[in-house]
CSV table of C-alpha atoms and ligand atoms in Angstrom, one decimal:
chain,number,residue,atom,x,y,z
A,1,MET,CA,-0.4,0.0,0.0
A,2,LYS,CA,1.4,3.6,-1.1
A,3,LYS,CA,2.6,5.9,2.3
A,4,LYS,CA,0.7,9.2,2.3
A,5,LYS,CA,2.8,11.6,1.7
A,6,LYS,CA,3.0,14.0,5.8
A,7,LEU,CA,1.2,17.3,5.4
A,8,SER,CA,4.3,19.8,5.2
A,9,ALA,CA,4.4,23.5,3.8
A,10,SER,CA,6.0,22.2,0.3
A,11,ASN,CA,2.4,20.0,-0.2
A,12,ALA,CA,0.1,22.2,2.1
A,13,ASP,CA,-3.3,23.7,0.0
A,14,ILE,CA,-4.1,26.3,1.8
A,15,ASN,CA,-7.5,27.0,1.1
A,16,ARG,CA,-8.5,23.1,3.1
A,17,LEU,CA,-6.1,23.9,5.3
A,18,TYR,CA,-8.5,28.2,6.5
A,19,GLU,CA,-12.1,25.6,5.9
A,20,GLU,CA,-10.4,23.6,8.7
A,21,SER,CA,-9.6,26.0,11.0
A,22,VAL,CA,-12.0,28.5,10.6
A,23,GLN,CA,-14.9,27.1,9.3
A,24,CYS,CA,-17.7,25.2,10.3
A,25,THR,CA,-20.9,25.2,7.3
A,26,GLU,CA,-22.7,22.3,9.3
A,27,PHE,CA,-23.2,25.0,11.7
A,28,GLU,CA,-24.0,28.1,9.8
A,29,VAL,CA,-26.9,26.8,7.6
A,30,ASP,CA,-28.4,25.3,10.7
A,31,PHE,CA,-28.3,28.8,11.9
A,32,ILE,CA,-29.5,30.3,9.3
A,33,ASN,CA,-32.5,28.0,9.3
A,34,LYS,CA,-33.5,27.9,12.5
A,35,LEU,CA,-33.0,31.8,12.8
A,36,PHE,CA,-34.8,32.2,9.3
A,37,LYS,CA,-37.7,30.1,10.6
A,38,ARG,CA,-37.9,31.7,14.0
A,39,TYR,CA,-38.8,35.4,12.5
A,40,ASN,CA,-40.7,34.4,9.1
A,41,ASN,CA,-41.7,30.7,9.9
A,42,THR,CA,-41.4,29.2,6.2
A,43,LYS,CA,-37.7,28.0,5.2
A,44,CYS,CA,-35.5,29.8,4.4
A,45,LYS,CA,-34.8,28.5,0.3
A,46,SER,CA,-32.7,31.2,-0.8
A,47,LEU,CA,-28.9,32.4,-0.2
A,48,ARG,CA,-26.3,34.9,-1.3
A,49,GLU,CA,-22.9,34.0,0.1
A,50,ASP,CA,-20.6,37.6,-0.2
A,51,PHE,CA,-16.8,37.3,0.3
A,52,CYS,CA,-17.5,33.6,-0.5
A,53,ALA,CA,-13.8,32.1,-0.9
A,54,SER,CA,-14.2,28.9,-2.1
A,55,ALA,CA,-18.1,29.0,-1.2
A,56,LEU,CA,-18.6,26.2,0.8
A,57,ILE,CA,-21.8,27.3,2.7
A,58,SER,CA,-23.1,28.1,-0.9
A,59,ALA,CA,-22.3,24.7,-1.2
A,60,GLU,CA,-23.2,23.1,2.1
A,61,TRP,CA,-26.5,24.7,1.0
A,62,VAL,CA,-27.7,23.8,-1.4
A,63,LEU,CA,-26.8,19.9,-0.5
A,64,ASP,CA,-28.8,20.6,2.9
A,65,ASN,CA,-32.2,20.6,0.7
A,66,LYS,CA,-33.2,19.9,-2.5
A,67,GLU,CA,-35.7,23.6,-3.1
A,68,ASN,CA,-32.7,25.6,-2.0
A,69,THR,CA,-30.5,27.5,-4.3
A,70,ALA,CA,-27.5,29.7,-3.1
A,71,VAL,CA,-24.8,32.6,-5.2
A,72,ALA,CA,-22.1,33.3,-3.8
A,73,VAL,CA,-19.8,35.8,-4.9
A,74,ASP,CA,-15.8,37.3,-4.1
A,75,LEU,CA,-13.7,39.2,-5.3
A,76,ASP,CA,-11.0,36.7,-5.7
A,77,LYS,CA,-10.7,35.5,-9.7
A,78,ASN,CA,-8.0,33.1,-7.9
A,79,MET,CA,-10.7,32.0,-5.7
A,80,VAL,CA,-13.8,31.8,-7.6
A,81,ARG,CA,-11.9,29.1,-10.0
A,82,GLU,CA,-11.0,27.8,-6.8
A,83,ALA,CA,-14.7,27.2,-5.8
A,84,LYS,CA,-16.1,26.4,-8.8
A,85,LYS,CA,-13.7,23.3,-8.8
A,86,ASN,CA,-14.9,22.0,-5.5
A,87,SER,CA,-19.0,22.7,-6.7
A,88,GLN,CA,-17.7,20.4,-10.3
A,89,MET,CA,-15.8,18.0,-7.9
A,90,LYS,CA,-18.8,17.7,-4.4
A,91,LEU,CA,-21.8,18.2,-5.6
A,92,SER,CA,-24.0,16.0,-8.2
A,93,GLU,CA,-25.3,17.6,-11.6
A,94,ASP,CA,-28.8,18.7,-9.9
A,95,GLN,CA,-26.8,20.9,-7.0
A,96,GLN,CA,-24.9,22.5,-9.8
A,97,ASP,CA,-27.2,23.8,-11.7
A,98,ARG,CA,-28.4,25.4,-8.0
A,99,LEU,CA,-25.1,27.2,-7.4
A,100,LYS,CA,-24.0,30.0,-9.2
A,101,ILE,CA,-21.2,31.7,-8.4
A,102,TYR,CA,-20.2,35.2,-9.7
A,103,TYR,CA,-16.7,37.0,-9.4
A,104,GLY,CA,-17.4,40.3,-8.1
A,105,ASP,CA,-17.2,42.9,-5.9
A,106,SER,CA,-20.1,42.5,-3.2
A,107,SER,CA,-20.6,45.6,-2.8
A,108,LYS,CA,-22.2,46.4,-6.2
A,109,PHE,CA,-23.3,42.7,-7.8
A,110,SER,CA,-26.4,42.3,-8.4
A,111,LYS,CA,-28.8,38.8,-9.1
A,112,ASP,CA,-31.9,37.7,-8.1
A,113,LYS,CA,-33.2,38.1,-4.5
A,114,VAL,CA,-32.9,36.3,-1.9
A,115,ASP,CA,-33.8,35.6,1.2
A,116,CYS,CA,-30.7,35.3,3.4
A,117,VAL,CA,-27.5,37.1,2.7
A,118,LEU,CA,-24.3,35.9,4.5
A,119,ALA,CA,-21.2,37.6,5.5
A,120,THR,CA,-18.7,34.9,6.8
A,121,ASN,CA,-15.5,35.9,9.2
A,122,PHE,CA,-15.7,39.7,8.7
A,123,SER,CA,-15.2,40.0,5.6
A,124,TYR,CA,-17.0,43.6,5.9
A,125,PHE,CA,-14.3,44.8,7.7
A,126,VAL,CA,-13.0,45.1,4.3
A,127,PHE,CA,-14.3,48.6,4.7
A,128,LYS,CA,-12.7,50.4,6.4
A,129,GLU,CA,-15.2,54.0,6.0
A,130,ARG,CA,-18.5,54.5,7.2
A,131,LYS,CA,-19.5,55.2,3.7
A,132,LYS,CA,-18.7,52.4,2.1
A,133,LEU,CA,-19.9,50.2,5.2
A,134,ILE,CA,-23.3,51.8,4.9
A,135,ASN,CA,-22.8,51.5,1.0
A,136,TYR,CA,-21.9,47.7,0.9
A,137,PHE,CA,-25.4,47.5,4.0
A,138,LYS,CA,-27.4,49.3,1.5
A,139,HIS,CA,-27.1,46.7,-1.5
A,140,ALA,CA,-27.4,43.6,0.9
A,141,TYR,CA,-30.5,45.2,1.3
A,142,LYS,CA,-31.3,45.4,-2.3
A,143,GLN,CA,-30.3,41.7,-2.8
A,144,LEU,CA,-32.9,40.4,0.0
A,145,LYS,CA,-36.5,39.8,-0.8
A,146,ASN,CA,-39.5,41.5,1.6
A,147,LYS,CA,-38.4,39.5,4.9
A,148,GLY,CA,-34.7,38.4,4.4
A,149,ILE,CA,-32.1,38.7,6.4
A,150,LEU,CA,-28.8,40.0,6.1
A,151,MET,CA,-26.6,37.9,8.7
A,152,LEU,CA,-22.7,38.5,9.9
A,153,ASP,CA,-20.8,37.7,12.5
A,154,ALA,CA,-18.3,40.0,13.9
A,155,PHE,CA,-15.5,39.7,17.0
A,156,GLY,CA,-14.5,42.0,19.6
A,157,GLY,CA,-13.0,42.5,22.9
A,158,TYR,CA,-9.5,43.3,24.7
A,159,GLU,CA,-7.8,40.9,23.0
A,160,ALA,CA,-8.7,42.2,19.7
A,161,HIS,CA,-6.8,45.2,20.9
A,162,GLN,CA,-4.0,43.7,21.5
A,163,LEU,CA,-0.6,42.4,19.2
A,164,LEU,CA,-0.7,38.2,20.1
A,165,GLU,CA,0.0,35.5,17.9
A,166,GLU,CA,-3.2,32.5,19.4
A,167,ARG,CA,-2.2,29.0,17.8
A,168,THR,CA,-4.7,25.7,17.7
A,169,LYS,CA,-3.4,22.4,16.8
A,170,HIS,CA,-5.8,20.3,14.7
A,171,LYS,CA,-4.4,16.8,13.5
A,172,ASN,CA,-1.9,17.6,11.2
A,173,PHE,CA,-0.7,20.9,11.5
A,174,THR,CA,-0.4,24.1,13.4
A,175,TYR,CA,-3.1,27.9,12.8
A,176,VAL,CA,-1.7,30.4,13.9
A,177,TRP,CA,-4.0,33.9,14.5
A,178,ASP,CA,-1.9,36.6,14.2
A,179,GLN,CA,-2.8,40.0,14.7
A,180,SER,CA,0.6,41.5,13.8
A,181,SER,CA,-1.1,45.2,13.9
A,182,PHE,CA,-4.3,47.4,15.9
A,183,ASN,CA,-4.0,51.2,15.6
A,184,PRO,CA,-6.7,52.7,18.6
A,185,ILE,CA,-7.2,55.5,16.9
A,186,THR,CA,-9.0,54.5,13.8
A,187,HIS,CA,-9.2,50.7,15.0
A,188,ASP,CA,-7.2,49.2,11.8
A,189,ILE,CA,-5.8,45.8,12.7
A,190,LYS,CA,-3.6,43.6,9.9
A,191,CYS,CA,-4.5,40.4,11.1
A,192,HIS,CA,-2.4,37.0,9.4
A,193,ILE,CA,-3.2,33.3,9.4
A,194,HIS,CA,0.3,30.8,9.5
A,195,PHE,CA,1.0,27.5,9.0
A,196,GLU,CA,2.5,25.2,10.6
A,197,PHE,CA,3.6,21.6,10.5
A,198,PRO,CA,5.1,19.0,12.7
A,199,ASP,CA,8.4,18.7,10.1
A,200,LYS,CA,8.9,22.5,11.3
A,201,THR,CA,8.4,23.9,8.0
A,202,LYS,CA,6.0,26.9,7.7
A,203,ILE,CA,3.5,28.7,5.6
A,204,ASN,CA,4.1,33.0,6.5
A,205,LYS,CA,1.2,35.0,5.9
A,206,ALA,CA,-0.9,32.7,4.4
A,207,PHE,CA,-3.4,34.9,4.2
A,208,THR,CA,-3.4,38.7,4.9
A,209,TYR,CA,-6.2,41.3,6.2
A,210,ASN,CA,-6.0,45.1,5.6
A,211,TRP,CA,-9.4,45.9,8.3
A,212,ARG,CA,-11.1,47.7,10.7
A,213,LEU,CA,-12.2,46.8,13.8
A,214,TRP,CA,-15.6,47.8,13.4
A,215,THR,CA,-17.9,47.3,17.1
A,216,LEU,CA,-21.3,45.7,17.4
A,217,PRO,CA,-22.6,50.0,18.3
A,218,GLU,CA,-21.0,50.8,15.0
A,219,ILE,CA,-22.5,48.1,13.2
A,220,GLN,CA,-25.8,47.8,14.2
A,221,GLU,CA,-26.5,52.8,13.4
A,222,CYS,CA,-24.7,51.2,9.9
A,223,LEU,CA,-26.9,49.1,9.5
A,224,LYS,CA,-30.4,50.9,10.8
A,225,GLU,CA,-28.8,53.4,8.1
A,226,ALA,CA,-29.2,51.2,5.7
A,227,GLY,CA,-32.4,50.9,6.3
A,228,PHE,CA,-32.4,47.6,8.5
A,229,LYS,CA,-35.1,48.1,10.4
A,230,LYS,CA,-34.7,45.5,13.2
A,231,VAL,CA,-31.0,43.9,14.2
A,232,ASP,CA,-30.4,41.4,17.0
A,233,ILE,CA,-27.5,40.1,17.9
A,234,TYR,CA,-26.5,36.7,19.0
A,235,MET,CA,-24.2,35.5,21.7
A,236,GLN,CA,-21.3,32.2,22.2
A,237,GLY,CA,-23.0,30.8,25.4
A,238,TRP,CA,-20.4,30.3,28.2
A,239,ASN,CA,-20.3,26.6,29.9
A,240,ASP,CA,-18.8,27.2,33.6
A,241,LYS,CA,-18.2,23.7,34.0
A,242,LYS,CA,-16.0,23.0,31.1
A,243,ASN,CA,-14.4,27.2,30.9
A,244,GLU,CA,-15.0,26.9,27.0
A,245,GLU,CA,-17.5,27.7,24.7
A,246,THR,CA,-21.1,26.0,23.8
A,247,GLU,CA,-21.6,25.7,20.3
A,248,ARG,CA,-25.3,28.0,20.6
A,249,PHE,CA,-25.4,31.6,20.5
A,250,TYR,CA,-28.3,33.2,22.4
A,251,LYS,CA,-30.1,36.2,21.3
A,252,VAL,CA,-28.8,39.0,24.0
A,253,THR,CA,-28.8,42.5,24.3
A,254,LYS,CA,-26.9,42.6,26.9
A,255,SER,CA,-23.1,41.0,27.7
A,256,ASP,CA,-20.1,40.6,29.6
A,257,ALA,CA,-17.0,42.2,29.3
A,258,ASP,CA,-15.0,39.1,28.4
A,259,PRO,CA,-11.7,39.4,26.7
A,260,ALA,CA,-12.4,38.1,23.5
A,261,TRP,CA,-15.8,36.9,21.8
A,262,VAL,CA,-17.5,36.5,18.5
A,263,ALA,CA,-21.0,37.5,17.9
A,264,TYR,CA,-23.7,37.2,14.8
A,265,LEU,CA,-26.2,40.2,14.1
A,266,ALA,CA,-28.9,39.3,12.0
A,267,ALA,CA,-31.0,42.5,10.3
A,268,ARG,CA,-34.1,42.6,9.2
A,269,LYS,CA,-36.1,44.3,6.4
B,301,SAM,C1,-12.0,36.5,5.1
B,301,SAM,S1,-11.8,35.3,3.9
B,301,SAM,C2,-13.7,35.4,4.2
B,301,SAM,C3,-13.9,33.9,3.6
B,301,SAM,C4,-15.4,33.0,3.7
B,301,SAM,N1,-16.5,33.6,3.8
B,301,SAM,C5,-14.9,32.5,5.7
B,301,SAM,O1,-16.0,32.4,5.9
B,301,SAM,O2,-14.3,31.4,5.5
B,301,SAM,C6,-12.5,37.1,2.7
B,301,SAM,C7,-13.2,36.9,0.3
B,301,SAM,O3,-13.7,38.1,0.7
B,301,SAM,C8,-13.6,38.6,-0.4
B,301,SAM,N2,-13.3,40.4,-1.0
B,301,SAM,C9,-12.4,40.7,-0.4
B,301,SAM,N3,-13.8,41.8,-0.8
B,301,SAM,C10,-14.4,41.4,-1.7
B,301,SAM,C11,-15.4,42.5,-2.2
B,301,SAM,N4,-15.6,43.2,-2.2
B,301,SAM,N5,-16.2,42.1,-2.8
B,301,SAM,C12,-16.2,40.0,-2.7
B,301,SAM,N6,-15.6,39.6,-2.3
B,301,SAM,C13,-14.1,40.2,-1.9
B,301,SAM,C14,-11.9,37.9,-0.6
B,301,SAM,O4,-11.4,38.0,-2.1
B,301,SAM,C15,-11.4,36.5,0.4
B,301,SAM,O5,-12.2,35.2,-0.1
C-alpha cells in the first residue's frame, strides 16, 4: 500500500487548511435555517454568500435541501475558479445547477433577490469607511426579498486590541492567528494566518487581512442607516463546568465584558 505523504509546507493546500481551521458549514446552514424560521415561520430557500472564498457554505446549502438555491460572490478570480472546481467535485449536476458562483464586488454585484444574505468571517471589515460600510449594507438590503435577513459575524473584546499570536493545534498542522498591528485611533487592524507543520516547516502569511475592527454599536447604527428595521445580536454561550464556549449562540441585549468574543448579527428588512 502506498504511504500517504506527511503534510508539510511544500505539499499543503492553504485553502483546505483555512477551511478546516475557521469554517463549520453545517453550523452556519443550521443557524440560518433556525433564525429564518423563527423570524418568518417559513423556510429559508435562497442564499447569497458574499465574500464567499471557496463557497463552502453555499455548497452545503444546496446539499441541505433540494429546493435550496445559492449565489456566491468573491472578488478574487483565483478563489472563484477554486470554488467552481470544488463545486464540480463535490456536488451532483442538480446541486451544481442550484449554485451559481460569480466573480464580483459584493458591494456592487446584483442578482435575483434572496431570503438571506450571508457575510462570514468578518469579511465586510474590509470596508473601512462608514460610507463604504453603509453602501455595502444598502446593497445587501436591495438583494433581499421582503422578509429577508442579512447575517453577519463580528469579533471584539479587549484581546482584539492586542498584538498577539494564537495557536490552535489540528491533527496534521497548527493554525496561527496573528494580530500583527492595531491602531486605536482608527481601529485599523492587520491580521495574518500562518500554518505550521510537524516537520517544522511553515507557511507564513498564507492569508493577510487589512480591516477596520468595527464595534457592535457602530455596525448596528450603520445597518439601521442602510434601512434595516431590526437588528438582533447573538452571542456564544459559555459552559462554566468545562470553562469553554458552547456551540450555541443566544440572542442578547447585554453581555459580559469578555476578553474575546464572537457574535452574529441578524438584520431584518
Ligand atoms: C476572510 S475571507 C472570508 C471567506 C469566507 N466567507 C469565510 O467565511 O471563511 C474574505 C474573502 O472576501 C473576498 N473579498 C474581499 N473584498 C471583497 C469584495 N469587495 N467583494 C467580494 N469579495 C471580496 C476575498 O477575496 C476573500 O476570499
